[in-house]
PDB file of N, CA and C in Angstrom:
ATOM      1  N   THR A 184       2.850  11.442 -35.633  1.00 88.00           N
ATOM      2  CA  THR A 184       2.117  12.757 -35.478  1.00 88.00           C
ATOM      3  C   THR A 184       2.892  13.211 -33.967  1.00 88.00           C
ATOM      4  N   GLU A 185       2.379  14.593 -33.785  1.00 90.00           N
ATOM      5  CA  GLU A 185       2.764  15.438 -32.871  1.00 90.00           C
ATOM      6  C   GLU A 185       2.245  14.686 -31.365  1.00 90.00           C
ATOM      7  N   THR A 186       0.822  14.317 -31.515  1.00 93.00           N
ATOM      8  CA  THR A 186      -0.118  13.819 -30.516  1.00 93.00           C
ATOM      9  C   THR A 186       0.717  12.475 -29.896  1.00 93.00           C
ATOM     10  N   ASP A 187       1.299  11.691 -30.855  1.00 94.00           N
ATOM     11  CA  ASP A 187       1.705  10.585 -30.686  1.00 94.00           C
ATOM     12  C   ASP A 187       3.234  10.717 -30.066  1.00 94.00           C
ATOM     13  N   GLU A 188       3.706  11.785 -30.062  1.00 94.00           N
ATOM     14  CA  GLU A 188       4.996  11.945 -29.688  1.00 94.00           C
ATOM     15  C   GLU A 188       4.805  12.374 -28.334  1.00 94.00           C
ATOM     16  N   VAL A 189       3.748  13.121 -27.757  1.00 94.00           N
ATOM     17  CA  VAL A 189       3.551  13.838 -26.673  1.00 94.00           C
ATOM     18  C   VAL A 189       3.133  12.428 -25.700  1.00 94.00           C
ATOM     19  N   ILE A 190       2.204  11.602 -26.371  1.00 95.00           N
ATOM     20  CA  ILE A 190       2.092  10.479 -25.634  1.00 95.00           C
ATOM     21  C   ILE A 190       3.210   9.757 -25.215  1.00 95.00           C
ATOM     22  N   ASN A 191       4.148   9.411 -26.361  1.00 95.00           N
ATOM     23  CA  ASN A 191       5.291   8.552 -26.029  1.00 95.00           C
ATOM     24  C   ASN A 191       6.282   9.225 -25.051  1.00 95.00           C
ATOM     25  N   ARG A 192       6.315  10.296 -25.204  1.00 93.00           N
ATOM     26  CA  ARG A 192       7.211  11.244 -24.227  1.00 93.00           C
ATOM     27  C   ARG A 192       6.534  10.640 -22.697  1.00 93.00           C
ATOM     28  N   GLN A 193       5.362  10.957 -22.505  1.00 93.00           N
ATOM     29  CA  GLN A 193       4.976  10.594 -21.031  1.00 93.00           C
ATOM     30  C   GLN A 193       5.080   9.042 -20.614  1.00 93.00           C
ATOM     31  N   ILE A 194       4.984   8.183 -21.511  1.00 94.00           N
ATOM     32  CA  ILE A 194       5.180   6.720 -21.340  1.00 94.00           C
ATOM     33  C   ILE A 194       6.703   6.556 -20.903  1.00 94.00           C
ATOM     34  N   ALA A 195       7.362   7.030 -21.873  1.00 94.00           N
ATOM     35  CA  ALA A 195       8.896   7.183 -21.530  1.00 94.00           C
ATOM     36  C   ALA A 195       9.186   7.736 -20.296  1.00 94.00           C
ATOM     37  N   LYS A 196       8.941   8.758 -19.669  1.00 91.00           N
ATOM     38  CA  LYS A 196       9.164   9.287 -18.548  1.00 91.00           C
ATOM     39  C   LYS A 196       8.713   8.338 -17.382  1.00 91.00           C
ATOM     40  N   VAL A 197       7.487   7.785 -17.222  1.00 91.00           N
ATOM     41  CA  VAL A 197       7.256   6.550 -16.347  1.00 91.00           C
ATOM     42  C   VAL A 197       8.207   5.189 -16.460  1.00 91.00           C
ATOM     43  N   ARG A 198       8.638   4.765 -17.678  1.00 92.00           N
ATOM     44  CA  ARG A 198       9.103   3.744 -17.835  1.00 92.00           C
ATOM     45  C   ARG A 198      10.655   3.630 -17.431  1.00 92.00           C
ATOM     46  N   CYS A 199      11.224   4.812 -17.714  1.00 90.00           N
ATOM     47  CA  CYS A 199      12.638   5.238 -17.452  1.00 90.00           C
ATOM     48  C   CYS A 199      12.521   5.103 -15.922  1.00 90.00           C
ATOM     49  N   ARG A 200      11.754   5.948 -15.117  1.00 86.00           N
ATOM     50  CA  ARG A 200      11.766   5.972 -13.840  1.00 86.00           C
ATOM     51  C   ARG A 200      11.741   4.608 -13.021  1.00 86.00           C
ATOM     52  N   VAL A 201      10.746   3.495 -13.597  1.00 88.00           N
ATOM     53  CA  VAL A 201      10.550   2.279 -13.224  1.00 88.00           C
ATOM     54  C   VAL A 201      11.772   1.353 -13.415  1.00 88.00           C
ATOM     55  N   GLU A 202      12.269   1.580 -14.841  1.00 90.00           N
ATOM     56  CA  GLU A 202      13.437   0.831 -15.143  1.00 90.00           C
ATOM     57  C   GLU A 202      14.675   1.203 -14.339  1.00 90.00           C
ATOM     58  N   HIS A 203      15.024   2.270 -13.933  1.00 88.00           N
ATOM     59  CA  HIS A 203      16.094   2.780 -13.026  1.00 88.00           C
ATOM     60  C   HIS A 203      15.992   2.231 -12.069  1.00 88.00           C
ATOM     61  N   VAL A 204      14.848   2.142 -11.357  1.00 88.00           N
ATOM     62  CA  VAL A 204      14.672   1.320  -9.885  1.00 88.00           C
ATOM     63  C   VAL A 204      15.265  -0.459 -10.114  1.00 88.00           C
ATOM     64  N   PHE A 205      14.590  -0.960 -11.065  1.00 87.00           N
ATOM     65  CA  PHE A 205      14.720  -2.249 -11.168  1.00 87.00           C
ATOM     66  C   PHE A 205      16.233  -2.256 -11.620  1.00 87.00           C
ATOM     67  N   GLY A 206      16.863  -1.662 -12.574  1.00 87.00           N
ATOM     68  CA  GLY A 206      18.369  -1.549 -12.764  1.00 87.00           C
ATOM     69  C   GLY A 206      19.270  -1.692 -11.594  1.00 87.00           C
ATOM     70  N   PHE A 207      18.762  -0.485 -10.755  1.00 87.00           N
ATOM     71  CA  PHE A 207      19.752  -0.456  -9.513  1.00 87.00           C
ATOM     72  C   PHE A 207      19.667  -1.695  -8.692  1.00 87.00           C
ATOM     73  N   ILE A 208      18.641  -2.236  -8.411  1.00 86.00           N
ATOM     74  CA  ILE A 208      18.415  -3.321  -7.706  1.00 86.00           C
ATOM     75  C   ILE A 208      19.208  -4.500  -8.320  1.00 86.00           C
ATOM     76  N   GLU A 209      19.004  -4.621  -9.611  1.00 85.00           N
ATOM     77  CA  GLU A 209      19.957  -5.720 -10.164  1.00 85.00           C
ATOM     78  C   GLU A 209      21.448  -5.605 -10.076  1.00 85.00           C
ATOM     79  N   THR A 210      22.124  -4.456 -10.318  1.00 84.00           N
ATOM     80  CA  THR A 210      23.018  -4.439 -10.477  1.00 84.00           C
ATOM     81  C   THR A 210      23.933  -3.781  -9.182  1.00 84.00           C
ATOM     82  N   SER A 211      23.270  -3.197  -8.382  1.00 82.00           N
ATOM     83  CA  SER A 211      24.139  -2.719  -7.231  1.00 82.00           C
ATOM     84  C   SER A 211      23.832  -3.536  -5.887  1.00 82.00           C
ATOM     85  N   MET A 212      22.633  -4.142  -6.013  1.00 76.00           N
ATOM     86  CA  MET A 212      22.208  -5.002  -4.734  1.00 76.00           C
ATOM     87  C   MET A 212      21.943  -6.358  -5.213  1.00 76.00           C
ATOM     88  N   LYS A 213      22.578  -6.643  -6.348  1.00 75.00           N
ATOM     89  CA  LYS A 213      22.297  -8.059  -6.938  1.00 75.00           C
ATOM     90  C   LYS A 213      20.850  -8.743  -6.675  1.00 75.00           C
ATOM     91  N   GLY A 214      20.034  -8.265  -6.999  1.00 67.00           N
ATOM     92  CA  GLY A 214      18.513  -8.632  -6.481  1.00 67.00           C
ATOM     93  C   GLY A 214      17.973  -9.314  -7.528  1.00 67.00           C
ATOM     94  N   SER A 215      18.524  -9.611  -8.584  1.00 68.00           N
ATOM     95  CA  SER A 215      18.023 -10.339  -9.594  1.00 68.00           C
ATOM     96  C   SER A 215      17.720 -11.622  -9.392  1.00 68.00           C
ATOM     97  N   ILE A 216      18.195 -12.396  -8.747  1.00 76.00           N
ATOM     98  CA  ILE A 216      18.415 -13.546  -8.373  1.00 76.00           C
ATOM     99  C   ILE A 216      17.464 -13.630  -6.599  1.00 76.00           C
ATOM    100  N   CYS A 217      16.400 -14.633  -6.909  1.00 77.00           N
ATOM    101  CA  CYS A 217      15.699 -14.709  -5.786  1.00 77.00           C
ATOM    102  C   CYS A 217      15.499 -16.433  -5.699  1.00 77.00           C
ATOM    103  N   ARG A 218      16.442 -16.754  -4.639  1.00 81.00           N
ATOM    104  CA  ARG A 218      16.259 -18.420  -4.330  1.00 81.00           C
ATOM    105  C   ARG A 218      15.626 -18.654  -3.113  1.00 81.00           C
ATOM    106  N   ALA A 219      14.404 -18.821  -3.049  1.00 84.00           N
ATOM    107  CA  ALA A 219      13.413 -19.008  -1.873  1.00 84.00           C
ATOM    108  C   ALA A 219      12.852 -20.243  -2.101  1.00 84.00           C
ATOM    109  N   ILE A 220      12.460 -21.058  -1.041  1.00 89.00           N
ATOM    110  CA  ILE A 220      11.633 -21.970  -1.104  1.00 89.00           C
ATOM    111  C   ILE A 220      10.321 -21.683  -0.580  1.00 89.00           C
ATOM    112  N   GLY A 221       8.938 -21.643  -1.085  1.00 92.00           N
ATOM    113  CA  GLY A 221       7.942 -21.020  -0.583  1.00 92.00           C
ATOM    114  C   GLY A 221       7.603 -19.597  -0.937  1.00 92.00           C
ATOM    115  N   LYS A 222       6.455 -19.259  -1.436  1.00 92.00           N
ATOM    116  CA  LYS A 222       6.090 -18.027  -1.443  1.00 92.00           C
ATOM    117  C   LYS A 222       6.230 -17.056  -0.293  1.00 92.00           C
ATOM    118  N   ALA A 223       6.094 -17.315   0.812  1.00 92.00           N
ATOM    119  CA  ALA A 223       6.302 -16.420   1.872  1.00 92.00           C
ATOM    120  C   ALA A 223       7.827 -15.887   2.085  1.00 92.00           C
ATOM    121  N   ARG A 224       8.763 -16.964   1.859  1.00 91.00           N
ATOM    122  CA  ARG A 224      10.224 -16.484   1.859  1.00 91.00           C
ATOM    123  C   ARG A 224      10.423 -15.715   0.954  1.00 91.00           C
ATOM    124  N   ALA A 225       9.991 -16.099  -0.283  1.00 89.00           N
ATOM    125  CA  ALA A 225      10.336 -15.181  -1.559  1.00 89.00           C
ATOM    126  C   ALA A 225       9.746 -13.708  -1.560  1.00 89.00           C
ATOM    127  N   LYS A 226       8.706 -13.483  -0.717  1.00 92.00           N
ATOM    128  CA  LYS A 226       7.758 -12.476  -0.535  1.00 92.00           C
ATOM    129  C   LYS A 226       8.697 -11.553   0.439  1.00 92.00           C
ATOM    130  N   THR A 227       9.354 -12.235   1.335  1.00 91.00           N
ATOM    131  CA  THR A 227       9.921 -11.481   2.614  1.00 91.00           C
ATOM    132  C   THR A 227      11.360 -11.012   1.580  1.00 91.00           C
ATOM    133  N   ASN A 228      11.769 -11.947   0.905  1.00 88.00           N
ATOM    134  CA  ASN A 228      13.068 -11.323   0.146  1.00 88.00           C
ATOM    135  C   ASN A 228      12.776 -10.194  -0.529  1.00 88.00           C
ATOM    136  N   VAL A 229      11.722 -10.093  -1.339  1.00 88.00           N
ATOM    137  CA  VAL A 229      11.425  -9.191  -2.325  1.00 88.00           C
ATOM    138  C   VAL A 229      11.232  -7.769  -1.300  1.00 88.00           C
ATOM    139  N   THR A 230      10.503  -7.910  -0.453  1.00 91.00           N
ATOM    140  CA  THR A 230       9.876  -7.017   0.453  1.00 91.00           C
ATOM    141  C   THR A 230      11.098  -6.190   1.045  1.00 91.00           C
ATOM    142  N   LEU A 231      12.142  -7.227   1.697  1.00 90.00           N
ATOM    143  CA  LEU A 231      13.368  -6.615   2.091  1.00 90.00           C
ATOM    144  C   LEU A 231      14.233  -5.631   1.013  1.00 90.00           C
ATOM    145  N   THR A 232      14.337  -6.409  -0.238  1.00 89.00           N
ATOM    146  CA  THR A 232      15.099  -5.920  -1.176  1.00 89.00           C
ATOM    147  C   THR A 232      14.508  -4.402  -1.321  1.00 89.00           C
ATOM    148  N   ASN A 233      13.263  -4.509  -1.476  1.00 90.00           N
ATOM    149  CA  ASN A 233      12.560  -2.901  -1.769  1.00 90.00           C
ATOM    150  C   ASN A 233      13.086  -2.223  -0.608  1.00 90.00           C
ATOM    151  N   LEU A 234      12.975  -2.534   0.640  1.00 93.00           N
ATOM    152  CA  LEU A 234      13.271  -1.756   1.764  1.00 93.00           C
ATOM    153  C   LEU A 234      14.551  -1.187   1.761  1.00 93.00           C
ATOM    154  N   LEU A 235      15.294  -1.965   1.230  1.00 91.00           N
ATOM    155  CA  LEU A 235      16.727  -1.472   1.217  1.00 91.00           C
ATOM    156  C   LEU A 235      16.858  -0.668   0.102  1.00 91.00           C
ATOM    157  N   TYR A 236      16.310  -0.787  -1.115  1.00 91.00           N
ATOM    158  CA  TYR A 236      16.209   0.491  -2.007  1.00 91.00           C
ATOM    159  C   TYR A 236      15.735   1.735  -1.788  1.00 91.00           C
ATOM    160  N   ASN A 237      14.728   1.571  -0.888  1.00 92.00           N
ATOM    161  CA  ASN A 237      14.167   2.877  -0.438  1.00 92.00           C
ATOM    162  C   ASN A 237      15.136   3.641   0.832  1.00 92.00           C
ATOM    163  N   ILE A 238      15.730   2.797   1.651  1.00 94.00           N
ATOM    164  CA  ILE A 238      16.362   3.198   2.470  1.00 94.00           C
ATOM    165  C   ILE A 238      17.733   3.820   1.777  1.00 94.00           C
ATOM    166  N   CYS A 239      18.249   3.331   0.763  1.00 91.00           N
ATOM    167  CA  CYS A 239      19.417   4.018  -0.108  1.00 91.00           C
ATOM    168  C   CYS A 239      18.921   5.074  -0.673  1.00 91.00           C
ATOM    169  N   ARG A 240      17.804   5.114  -1.404  1.00 90.00           N
ATOM    170  CA  ARG A 240      17.343   6.178  -1.941  1.00 90.00           C
ATOM    171  C   ARG A 240      17.176   7.477  -1.056  1.00 90.00           C
ATOM    172  N   PHE A 241      16.623   7.343   0.090  1.00 90.00           N
ATOM    173  CA  PHE A 241      16.320   7.869   1.084  1.00 90.00           C
ATOM    174  C   PHE A 241      17.695   8.867   1.313  1.00 90.00           C
ATOM    175  N   GLU A 242      18.679   7.915   1.651  1.00 91.00           N
ATOM    176  CA  GLU A 242      20.069   8.456   2.204  1.00 91.00           C
ATOM    177  C   GLU A 242      20.489   9.493   0.906  1.00 91.00           C
ATOM    178  N   GLN A 243      20.239   8.866  -0.435  1.00 89.00           N
ATOM    179  CA  GLN A 243      20.587   9.860  -1.450  1.00 89.00           C
ATOM    180  C   GLN A 243      19.952  11.162  -1.573  1.00 89.00           C
ATOM    181  N   ILE A 244      18.643  11.110  -1.291  1.00 88.00           N
ATOM    182  CA  ILE A 244      17.770  12.483  -1.245  1.00 88.00           C
ATOM    183  C   ILE A 244      18.714  13.358  -0.449  1.00 88.00           C
ATOM    184  N   LYS A 245      18.721  12.783   0.679  1.00 89.00           N
ATOM    185  CA  LYS A 245      19.103  13.683   2.065  1.00 89.00           C
ATOM    186  C   LYS A 245      20.885  14.222   1.760  1.00 89.00           C
ATOM    187  N   ARG A 246      21.350  13.495   1.130  1.00 90.00           N
ATOM    188  CA  ARG A 246      22.810  13.925   0.923  1.00 90.00           C
ATOM    189  C   ARG A 246      22.953  14.742  -0.120  1.00 90.00           C
ATOM    190  N   LEU A 247      22.249  14.623  -0.900  1.00 90.00           N
ATOM    191  CA  LEU A 247      22.283  15.740  -2.005  1.00 90.00           C
ATOM    192  C   LEU A 247      21.505  16.828  -1.943  1.00 90.00           C
ATOM    193  N   GLY A 248      20.386  16.750  -1.099  1.00 87.00           N
ATOM    194  CA  GLY A 248      19.598  17.988  -0.700  1.00 87.00           C
ATOM    195  C   GLY A 248      18.583  18.073  -1.712  1.00 87.00           C
ATOM    196  N   LEU A 249      18.103  17.118  -2.325  1.00 84.00           N
ATOM    197  CA  LEU A 249      17.135  17.027  -3.060  1.00 84.00           C
ATOM    198  C   LEU A 249      15.777  17.214  -2.590  1.00 84.00           C
ATOM    199  N   PRO A 250      14.912  17.822  -3.015  1.00 83.00           N
ATOM    200  CA  PRO A 250      13.602  17.815  -2.433  1.00 83.00           C
ATOM    201  C   PRO A 250      12.742  16.603  -2.311  1.00 83.00           C
ATOM    202  N   SER A 251      12.323  16.471  -1.244  1.00 71.00           N
ATOM    203  CA  SER A 251      11.573  14.917  -1.160  1.00 71.00           C
ATOM    204  C   SER A 251      10.262  15.030  -0.704  1.00 71.00           C
ATOM    205  N   TRP A 252       9.467  14.533  -0.493  1.00 66.00           N
ATOM    206  CA  TRP A 252       7.846  14.378  -0.132  1.00 66.00           C
ATOM    207  C   TRP A 252       7.865  14.689   1.490  1.00 66.00           C
ATOM    208  N   ALA A 253       8.713  14.074   2.210  1.00 59.00           N
ATOM    209  CA  ALA A 253       8.520  14.097   3.660  1.00 59.00           C
ATOM    210  C   ALA A 253       9.290  15.402   4.221  1.00 59.00           C
TER     211      ALA A 253
END
């Protein structure tokens, strides 16, 4: 139905944005493998990977002159 299409479109928008982030981390930053002993080291690895993604994205936003929140 038309209502289902509208709902699916909204879900797809969110899913696309989230999957793009994970895809970039996996392909460009080789972040799909986390070899760490202990939760603290694994958490640090994930945190630094996310920080690096945010820095890359910030640079891209500034370079392309896209509107940002800041």
